[in-house]
Short mmCIF file of C-alpha atoms in Angstrom, two decimals:
data_model
loop_
_atom_site.label_atom_id
_atom_site.label_comp_id
_atom_site.label_asym_id
_atom_site.label_seq_id
_atom_site.Cartn_x
_atom_site.Cartn_y
_atom_site.Cartn_z
CA MET A 168 4.50 -0.36 -37.31
CA GLY A 169 6.90 -2.38 -35.26
CA LEU A 170 10.12 -1.86 -33.76
CA ASP A 171 12.15 -1.07 -36.93
CA PHE A 172 15.34 1.02 -37.14
CA THR A 173 18.90 0.93 -38.06
CA ALA A 174 21.91 1.07 -35.71
CA ILE A 175 25.14 2.72 -36.93
CA ASP A 176 28.48 2.90 -35.53
CA PHE A 177 31.57 4.72 -36.90
CA GLU A 178 35.00 4.63 -36.15
CA THR A 179 37.40 7.71 -37.33
CA ALA A 180 40.91 8.33 -38.48
CA ASN A 181 41.78 10.83 -36.13
CA GLY A 182 39.90 13.46 -33.94
CA PHE A 183 37.67 15.16 -36.56
CA ARG A 184 34.47 13.83 -37.16
CA GLY A 185 34.89 13.80 -40.69
CA SER A 186 37.44 11.03 -41.06
CA PRO A 187 35.27 7.99 -41.10
CA CYS A 188 37.59 4.78 -41.90
CA ALA A 189 35.04 1.93 -40.69
CA VAL A 190 31.11 1.87 -40.46
CA GLY A 191 28.97 -0.78 -39.08
CA LEU A 192 25.16 -1.14 -39.60
CA SER A 193 22.45 -3.06 -38.10
CA ARG A 194 18.80 -3.49 -39.37
CA VAL A 195 16.10 -4.09 -37.12
CA ARG A 196 12.69 -5.20 -38.04
CA GLY A 197 10.18 -6.18 -35.54
CA GLY A 198 12.63 -5.91 -32.58
CA VAL A 199 14.89 -8.58 -34.29
CA VAL A 200 18.48 -7.99 -36.16
CA VAL A 201 17.55 -8.95 -39.88
CA GLU A 202 20.72 -7.63 -41.61
CA GLU A 203 23.85 -6.34 -41.12
CA ALA A 204 26.73 -4.84 -43.08
CA SER A 205 30.04 -2.93 -42.46
CA TRP A 206 32.59 -1.37 -44.76
CA LEU A 207 36.44 -0.14 -44.37
CA MET A 208 36.89 2.88 -46.46
CA ARG A 209 39.46 5.80 -46.81
CA PRO A 210 38.40 9.00 -45.10
CA PRO A 211 37.73 12.15 -47.20
CA GLU A 212 40.84 13.30 -48.88
CA ASN A 213 42.87 15.88 -46.73
CA HIS A 214 41.55 14.60 -43.53
CA ASP A 215 42.86 11.09 -43.72
CA THR A 216 45.59 11.35 -41.62
CA PHE A 217 45.78 8.62 -39.04
CA ASP A 218 46.32 9.57 -35.47
CA PRO A 219 48.04 6.70 -33.35
CA HIS A 220 45.64 7.34 -30.56
CA ASN A 221 42.62 6.51 -32.75
CA VAL A 222 44.94 3.49 -34.17
CA ARG A 223 45.32 2.03 -30.70
CA ILE A 224 41.47 2.24 -30.00
CA HIS A 225 40.24 0.31 -33.07
CA GLY A 226 43.31 -1.13 -34.61
CA ILE A 227 42.56 0.36 -38.26
CA ARG A 228 46.08 0.88 -39.92
CA PRO A 229 46.10 3.19 -43.15
CA ASP A 230 47.51 0.19 -44.79
CA GLN A 231 44.36 -1.59 -44.28
CA VAL A 232 42.27 1.25 -46.29
CA ALA A 233 44.91 2.09 -48.65
CA GLY A 234 43.17 1.99 -52.25
CA LEU A 235 39.82 1.50 -50.89
CA PRO A 236 36.89 3.97 -52.07
CA ARG A 237 36.69 6.91 -50.07
CA PHE A 238 33.65 7.87 -47.67
CA GLY A 239 32.04 10.06 -50.23
CA GLU A 240 32.18 7.41 -52.99
CA LEU A 241 30.81 4.63 -50.36
CA PHE A 242 28.17 6.87 -49.03
CA PRO A 243 25.58 5.64 -51.61
CA GLU A 244 25.75 2.34 -50.45
CA ILE A 245 25.67 3.45 -46.77
CA GLY A 246 22.62 5.49 -47.52
CA ALA A 247 21.04 2.93 -49.35
CA PHE A 248 21.25 0.69 -46.73
CA ILE A 249 19.89 3.03 -44.39
CA GLY A 250 16.96 4.01 -46.33
CA GLY A 251 14.37 5.84 -44.72
CA ASP A 252 15.06 4.35 -41.28
CA VAL A 253 15.41 5.98 -37.92
CA LEU A 254 18.89 5.87 -37.04
CA ALA A 255 20.26 4.49 -33.55
CA ALA A 256 23.48 5.20 -32.42
CA HIS A 257 25.45 5.31 -29.17
CA ASN A 258 26.18 9.05 -28.66
CA ALA A 259 24.32 9.75 -31.87
CA ALA A 260 25.64 13.42 -31.75
CA PHE A 261 28.96 11.69 -32.87
CA ASP A 262 27.83 9.33 -35.46
CA LEU A 263 25.26 11.54 -37.25
CA GLY A 264 28.33 14.55 -36.95
CA VAL A 265 30.49 12.00 -38.62
CA ILE A 266 28.09 11.54 -41.66
CA ARG A 267 27.51 15.46 -41.79
CA SER A 268 31.15 16.44 -41.71
CA GLY A 269 32.15 13.51 -43.86
CA LEU A 270 29.97 14.67 -46.62
CA GLU A 271 30.50 18.47 -46.12
CA VAL A 272 34.42 18.06 -46.49
CA SER A 273 33.47 15.65 -49.52
CA GLY A 274 31.58 18.37 -51.14
CA LEU A 275 28.65 16.24 -51.02
CA PRO A 276 24.67 16.93 -49.84
CA GLY A 277 23.30 14.67 -46.94
CA PRO A 278 19.66 13.54 -46.39
CA ALA A 279 17.92 14.13 -43.30
CA TYR A 280 17.48 11.52 -40.63
CA ASP A 281 15.57 11.00 -37.81
CA TYR A 282 17.69 9.32 -35.04
CA VAL A 283 17.68 8.25 -31.32
CA CYS A 284 20.64 8.09 -29.03
CA THR A 285 20.97 4.71 -26.89
CA VAL A 286 23.22 7.01 -24.33
CA MET A 287 20.30 9.16 -23.66
CA LEU A 288 17.71 6.13 -23.28
CA SER A 289 20.54 4.30 -21.26
CA ARG A 290 20.27 7.35 -18.82
CA ARG A 291 16.56 7.27 -18.68
CA CYS A 292 16.02 3.43 -18.13
CA TYR A 293 19.04 1.86 -16.62
CA SER A 294 20.87 3.12 -13.24
CA LEU A 295 24.66 2.72 -14.44
CA VAL A 296 27.71 4.39 -12.92
CA SER A 297 29.01 4.42 -16.78
CA ASN A 298 26.65 4.47 -19.70
CA SER A 299 29.54 3.78 -22.00
CA LEU A 300 28.51 1.04 -24.63
CA PRO A 301 30.38 -2.17 -22.83
CA TYR A 302 28.25 -1.22 -19.59
CA ALA A 303 25.04 -0.60 -21.31
CA ALA A 304 25.57 -3.57 -23.50
CA GLU A 305 25.87 -5.74 -20.51
CA GLU A 306 22.75 -4.49 -18.76
CA ALA A 307 21.11 -5.10 -21.82
CA GLY A 308 22.33 -8.66 -21.83
CA VAL A 309 24.16 -8.09 -25.19
CA PRO A 310 27.41 -9.64 -25.97
CA LEU A 311 30.18 -7.17 -26.87
CA VAL A 312 33.48 -8.87 -27.21
CA ASN A 313 35.42 -6.73 -29.56
CA HIS A 314 34.39 -3.12 -28.50
CA HIS A 315 35.33 -0.41 -31.13
CA ASP A 316 34.56 -2.96 -34.22
CA ALA A 317 32.01 -1.12 -35.83
CA ALA A 318 30.09 -4.04 -36.83
CA GLU A 319 29.85 -5.41 -33.40
CA ASP A 320 29.21 -2.03 -31.66
CA ALA A 321 26.46 -1.14 -34.13
CA ARG A 322 25.02 -4.81 -33.15
CA ALA A 323 25.39 -3.96 -29.24
CA CYS A 324 23.59 -0.36 -29.86
CA ALA A 325 20.79 -2.12 -31.63
CA GLY A 326 20.55 -4.86 -28.78
CA ILE A 327 20.34 -1.96 -26.23
CA LEU A 328 17.41 -0.14 -27.98
CA ILE A 329 15.61 -3.68 -28.15
CA ASP A 330 15.91 -4.17 -24.64
CA ILE A 331 14.93 -0.68 -23.59
CA ALA A 332 12.01 -1.04 -25.60
CA ALA A 333 10.76 -4.19 -24.20
CA ARG A 334 11.43 -2.97 -20.52
CA ASN A 335 8.84 -0.12 -21.47
CA GLY A 336 6.38 -2.12 -23.08
CA ALA A 337 7.08 -0.37 -26.60
CA ALA A 338 6.13 -1.88 -30.01
CA SER A 339 7.91 1.11 -32.10
CA ILE A 340 10.29 3.56 -31.53
CA ALA A 341 7.27 6.24 -31.37
CA GLU A 342 5.62 4.35 -28.83
CA LEU A 343 9.32 4.24 -26.74
CA HIS A 344 9.69 7.92 -26.92
CA LEU A 345 6.21 8.70 -26.25
CA ALA A 346 6.41 6.64 -23.18
CA LEU A 347 9.72 8.36 -21.96
CA GLY A 348 8.58 11.91 -22.91
CA LEU A 349 11.29 12.35 -25.31
CA PRO A 350 11.30 13.67 -28.98
CA VAL A 351 12.71 11.71 -31.84
CA SER A 352 15.53 13.99 -33.00
CA ARG A 353 16.20 14.82 -36.33
CA GLN A 354 19.24 15.87 -38.46
CA ALA A 355 17.92 18.18 -41.46
CA ALA A 356 19.05 17.86 -44.88
CA PHE A 357 22.07 19.99 -46.02
CA ASP A 358 24.21 21.05 -48.96
CA PRO A 359 27.63 22.18 -48.23
CA ARG A 360 27.43 24.24 -51.53
CA ARG A 361 24.59 26.40 -50.07
CA ASP A 362 24.34 25.73 -46.35
CA PRO A 363 26.54 27.09 -43.64
CA LEU A 364 29.14 24.30 -42.49
CA SER A 365 28.76 22.48 -39.02
CA LYS A 366 31.10 23.92 -36.23
CA ALA A 367 33.34 20.85 -36.57
CA THR A 368 33.94 21.04 -40.07
CA ALA A 369 34.78 24.76 -39.93
CA ALA A 370 37.28 24.15 -37.43
CA ALA A 371 38.88 21.29 -39.50
CA LEU A 372 39.00 23.38 -42.54
CA GLU A 373 40.47 26.39 -40.46
CA ALA A 374 43.08 24.10 -39.19
CA LEU A 375 43.97 23.00 -42.82
CA ALA A 376 44.11 26.61 -43.73
CA GLY A 377 46.64 26.83 -40.91
CA GLY A 378 49.07 24.59 -42.23
CA ARG A 379 48.29 21.82 -39.72
CA PRO A 380 46.41 18.27 -40.13
CA ALA A 381 42.87 18.42 -39.34
CA GLY A 382 42.03 16.01 -36.46
CA VAL A 383 45.61 15.41 -35.27
CA PRO A 384 46.66 18.12 -32.72
CA LEU A 385 49.20 18.24 -30.51
CA ARG A 386 48.44 17.75 -27.11
CA ARG A 387 49.44 20.41 -24.47
CA PRO A 388 52.40 19.45 -22.20
CA PHE A 389 51.73 18.21 -18.69
CA ALA A 390 51.55 20.72 -16.09
CA ALA A 391 52.45 19.75 -12.41
CA GLY A 392 49.97 20.87 -9.81
CA TRP A 393 46.41 21.24 -9.30
CA PRO A 394 44.65 22.25 -12.68
CA GLU A 395 43.05 25.59 -13.35
CA GLU A 396 39.58 25.29 -12.27
CA GLY A 397 38.53 28.60 -14.30
CA ALA A 398 35.21 30.42 -13.91
CA ASN A 399 31.80 28.21 -14.10
CA PRO A 400 30.07 29.59 -17.07
CA GLU A 401 26.14 29.63 -17.32
CA PRO A 402 24.47 27.08 -19.44
CA ASN A 403 23.20 28.03 -22.69
CA ALA A 404 19.70 28.23 -22.44
CA ALA A 405 19.52 27.98 -26.31
CA ALA A 406 21.25 24.80 -26.65
CA SER A 407 19.39 21.65 -28.01
CA PRO A 408 17.93 19.44 -25.34
CA ASP A 409 18.53 16.48 -27.79
CA HIS A 410 22.14 16.82 -26.62
CA PRO A 411 23.40 14.16 -23.95
CA LEU A 412 25.10 16.88 -22.21
CA PHE A 413 21.96 19.32 -21.91
CA GLY A 414 20.67 19.86 -18.35
CA GLN A 415 23.61 18.07 -16.85
CA THR A 416 25.68 19.19 -14.05
CA VAL A 417 29.25 18.41 -15.01
CA VAL A 418 32.24 18.24 -12.75
CA PHE A 419 35.78 17.66 -14.16
CA THR A 420 38.97 15.61 -12.33
CA GLY A 421 42.33 14.68 -13.35
CA GLU A 422 44.65 15.78 -15.74
CA LEU A 423 42.80 16.78 -19.12
CA ALA A 424 44.08 17.30 -22.60
CA ILE A 425 42.53 20.44 -23.11
CA PRO A 426 42.46 23.20 -20.42
CA ARG A 427 39.80 22.74 -17.85
CA PRO A 428 38.34 26.33 -18.17
CA GLU A 429 37.74 25.15 -22.05
CA ALA A 430 36.18 22.18 -21.27
CA LYS A 431 33.82 24.06 -19.02
CA ILE A 432 32.69 26.47 -21.92
CA ARG A 433 32.31 23.69 -24.28
CA SER A 434 29.96 21.59 -21.74
CA ALA A 435 28.20 25.01 -21.09
CA GLU A 436 27.64 25.90 -24.88
CA LEU A 437 25.85 22.51 -24.88
CA GLY A 438 23.31 23.43 -21.72
CA ALA A 439 25.39 21.78 -19.16
CA ARG A 440 26.04 23.48 -15.75
CA PRO A 441 30.05 23.17 -15.09
CA GLU A 442 30.77 23.01 -11.32
CA SER A 443 34.01 22.66 -9.61
CA ARG A 444 33.44 19.81 -7.04
CA VAL A 445 31.20 16.96 -6.64
CA THR A 446 27.91 17.42 -4.76
CA ALA A 447 24.57 16.35 -4.55
CA ARG A 448 23.80 18.13 -7.62
CA THR A 449 26.31 16.57 -10.02
CA THR A 450 24.89 14.13 -12.53
CA VAL A 451 28.22 13.48 -14.77
CA LEU A 452 31.79 13.70 -13.86
CA VAL A 453 34.52 13.82 -16.66
CA VAL A 454 37.49 11.93 -15.82
CA GLY A 455 41.04 12.80 -17.19
CA ASP A 456 44.45 11.12 -16.66
CA GLY A 457 43.62 8.67 -19.54
CA PHE A 458 40.74 7.07 -17.72
CA VAL A 459 38.64 4.78 -19.44
CA ALA A 460 35.27 3.17 -18.53
CA ALA A 461 37.08 0.02 -17.59
CA ASP A 462 38.91 1.66 -14.98
CA LEU A 463 36.06 1.77 -12.93
CA ARG A 464 36.29 -1.76 -12.10
CA SER A 465 39.86 -1.88 -11.76
CA GLY A 466 39.92 0.95 -9.19
CA ARG A 467 42.48 3.42 -11.09
CA LEU A 468 40.43 6.38 -9.97
CA THR A 469 40.86 9.86 -8.59
CA GLY A 470 39.19 11.20 -5.79
CA LYS A 471 36.19 12.80 -7.00
CA ALA A 472 35.53 9.52 -9.21
CA ARG A 473 35.70 7.36 -5.82
CA ARG A 474 33.38 10.15 -4.37
CA VAL A 475 30.91 9.67 -7.50
CA LEU A 476 30.99 5.70 -7.21
CA GLU A 477 29.93 6.31 -3.25
CA LEU A 478 27.13 8.70 -4.22
CA HIS A 479 26.05 6.33 -7.17
CA ASP A 480 25.84 3.63 -4.53
CA ARG A 481 23.50 5.66 -2.20
CA GLY A 482 21.33 5.93 -5.25
CA GLN A 483 22.41 9.23 -6.54
CA ARG A 484 21.93 9.42 -10.39
CA ILE A 485 25.30 10.23 -11.65
CA GLU A 486 27.82 8.75 -14.48
CA VAL A 487 31.40 9.00 -15.24
CA LEU A 488 32.68 9.90 -18.74
CA SER A 489 35.84 9.47 -19.81
CA GLU A 490 37.73 12.57 -21.74
CA GLY A 491 37.62 10.91 -25.06
CA GLU A 492 33.67 10.08 -24.51
CA PHE A 493 33.28 14.01 -23.43
CA LEU A 494 35.21 15.04 -26.48
CA GLN A 495 32.96 12.99 -28.78
CA MET A 496 29.97 14.52 -27.32
CA VAL A 497 30.99 18.19 -27.38
CA GLY A 498 31.84 17.72 -31.09
CA GLY A 499 35.53 18.70 -30.94
CA HIS A 500 38.98 17.61 -30.23
CA VAL A 501 42.34 18.50 -28.51
CA ALA A 502 43.11 22.20 -29.51
CA ALA A 503 46.36 22.54 -31.46
CA ALA A 504 49.36 23.83 -29.55
CA PRO A 505 51.61 26.38 -31.18
CA ALA A 506 54.08 25.11 -33.25
#
């Protein structure tokens, strides 16, 4: 077998994973992109409110998808393009979660997929202060001009995986994961009519039942002064080692849109160890205050983030995440504030 897989990237209408409004796919055969596909779509019914924050990120407006097939109607075509391929995604927990939640709220079953996460592979094979898609694509020598265009992001993800395989002398996904000592992850088949709903879907349906639009929560008001740190819960030893936060030591800085204690709980549930200050143990710093990865080059950083850059320059394996990247990883969005 050669280096064969399909890279996938979703954009969503709001903070709920089950609100896809665009998808891009790149099919790779023998380490070469041979075919691409992309679609705009309406998110599933009752989950199709567009959050202005998401629109600012990807530029897709409600009028652009009005009248288009919904995700559930379009998924047979998406699934046919993927076929039996291993899926690759940059932060695969998010994109595989989109498939699951999008089908769950559409009342449709989903097939099993083997998948690989290029964020986790980037961590293993590159030494970057941010493993966000633009940084990893740059390291791989892959052009990425229109970040958050689903087709271009899928193509960049494919290029990163091709580059990492080449650096490791791997001729297939199986060889690459064997070389790195990583298992290929698997999302099991499911049917929402008989199987328990995913945590993200259950939370979205609970929000709808409470009379508020799922995925478009109210952000808590800014509070002056130092954010409350809260306790540092122990990591969940039973969490999946496939998750990009598992085994990481995580520190938070800046004003977050969710309370810092809640952020610590979410990370600990996924097997991370939250701490309150940057030390030699720190492997991930989550930065609030509207930070994006590009700020690492502009210098708009908190004191903790500057400390991370210093440690990285000295050789410590440590990376910076924006709050948006963190929330994608933990499978949630900002909790709704009381009306």
